[in-house]
């Protein structure tokens, strides 16, 4: 079963940001800063993309003493193909505005 729904705006932004330098490993925190996405949104996006085979992940073990290792991310071939599709597709239309609630007029 293939997925036909367009990814969210945040997921699209993450994929396109990673596609700018597809061979470069990137930190999640770096992507948070670049895209102004909070970590509570970024890391679930990165995990979903990795689970779907769109991202490679690796541990950065070459860190200064006293710092824990961090995850690194980059697009796989499938991720690059998705980025190409997303870059070529027109942006999804904005949702129609909701109608204003009816105003009740009260007699004085």
XYZ file of C-alpha atoms in Angstrom:
108
model
C 0.000 0.000 0.000
C 1.513 3.310 -1.020
C 0.981 6.536 0.758
C -0.899 9.154 -1.231
C -1.270 11.876 1.376
C 1.123 14.816 1.249
C 3.357 15.138 4.342
C 2.703 17.946 6.807
C 4.279 21.347 6.237
C 6.820 20.670 8.993
C 7.767 17.259 7.606
C 8.103 18.770 4.133
C 10.363 21.503 5.537
C 12.583 18.898 7.242
C 12.905 16.776 4.088
C 13.678 19.801 1.917
C 16.239 21.132 4.437
C 18.023 17.779 4.457
C 17.903 17.722 0.641
C 19.896 20.972 0.441
C 23.016 18.931 1.262
C 21.899 15.302 0.881
C 25.297 13.724 1.589
C 25.884 15.739 4.777
C 25.009 14.290 8.175
C 22.875 16.726 10.216
C 21.950 16.988 13.889
C 18.316 17.242 14.934
C 19.117 20.305 17.041
C 20.680 22.009 14.026
C 17.503 21.371 12.027
C 15.399 22.745 14.918
C 17.402 25.963 14.808
C 17.331 26.269 11.020
C 13.601 25.608 10.648
C 12.368 27.088 13.939
C 10.660 23.815 14.851
C 10.525 22.805 18.499
C 12.337 19.581 19.476
C 9.029 18.056 20.614
C 7.888 18.212 16.989
C 11.235 17.663 15.247
C 12.317 14.384 16.804
C 9.033 12.528 16.152
C 9.251 13.708 12.514
C 12.825 12.430 12.247
C 11.852 9.087 13.834
C 8.902 8.615 11.433
C 11.074 9.440 8.423
C 13.725 6.965 9.614
C 11.098 4.267 10.282
C 9.829 4.694 6.707
C 13.329 4.276 5.281
C 13.630 7.905 4.171
C 16.469 8.778 6.575
C 19.707 7.123 7.565
C 20.668 7.541 11.196
C 24.012 7.251 12.884
C 25.566 8.001 16.248
C 28.169 10.762 16.417
C 30.744 9.216 18.722
C 33.455 11.796 18.028
C 32.263 14.221 20.693
C 34.166 16.225 23.306
C 34.709 14.638 26.707
C 31.693 14.957 28.950
C 29.175 15.166 26.102
C 26.925 12.274 25.193
C 26.897 10.917 21.649
C 24.227 12.431 19.400
C 22.170 11.122 16.518
C 22.961 12.244 12.994
C 20.523 12.175 10.082
C 20.671 12.287 6.282
C 18.356 11.312 3.447
C 18.410 7.881 1.850
C 17.844 7.436 -1.876
C 14.106 7.130 -1.199
C 14.263 10.284 0.910
C 15.954 12.160 -1.916
C 13.252 10.972 -4.320
C 10.580 12.237 -1.909
C 12.391 15.580 -1.639
C 12.397 15.876 -5.430
C 8.649 15.158 -5.527
C 7.927 17.664 -2.758
C 10.031 20.375 -4.379
C 8.285 19.880 -7.725
C 4.726 19.645 -6.373
C 2.695 22.811 -5.935
C 2.081 23.760 -2.332
C -1.141 22.408 -0.913
C -3.964 24.873 -1.012
C -4.706 26.681 2.209
C -7.823 25.436 3.941
C -10.959 27.452 3.331
C -11.680 29.955 6.076
C -14.349 28.983 8.544
C -17.578 30.909 8.398
C -18.116 33.412 11.153
C -20.520 32.324 13.872
C -23.934 33.882 13.639
C -24.279 37.015 15.666
C -27.370 37.157 17.751
C -28.927 40.510 18.030
C -30.558 41.264 21.290
C -33.306 43.749 21.659
C -32.780 46.342 24.365
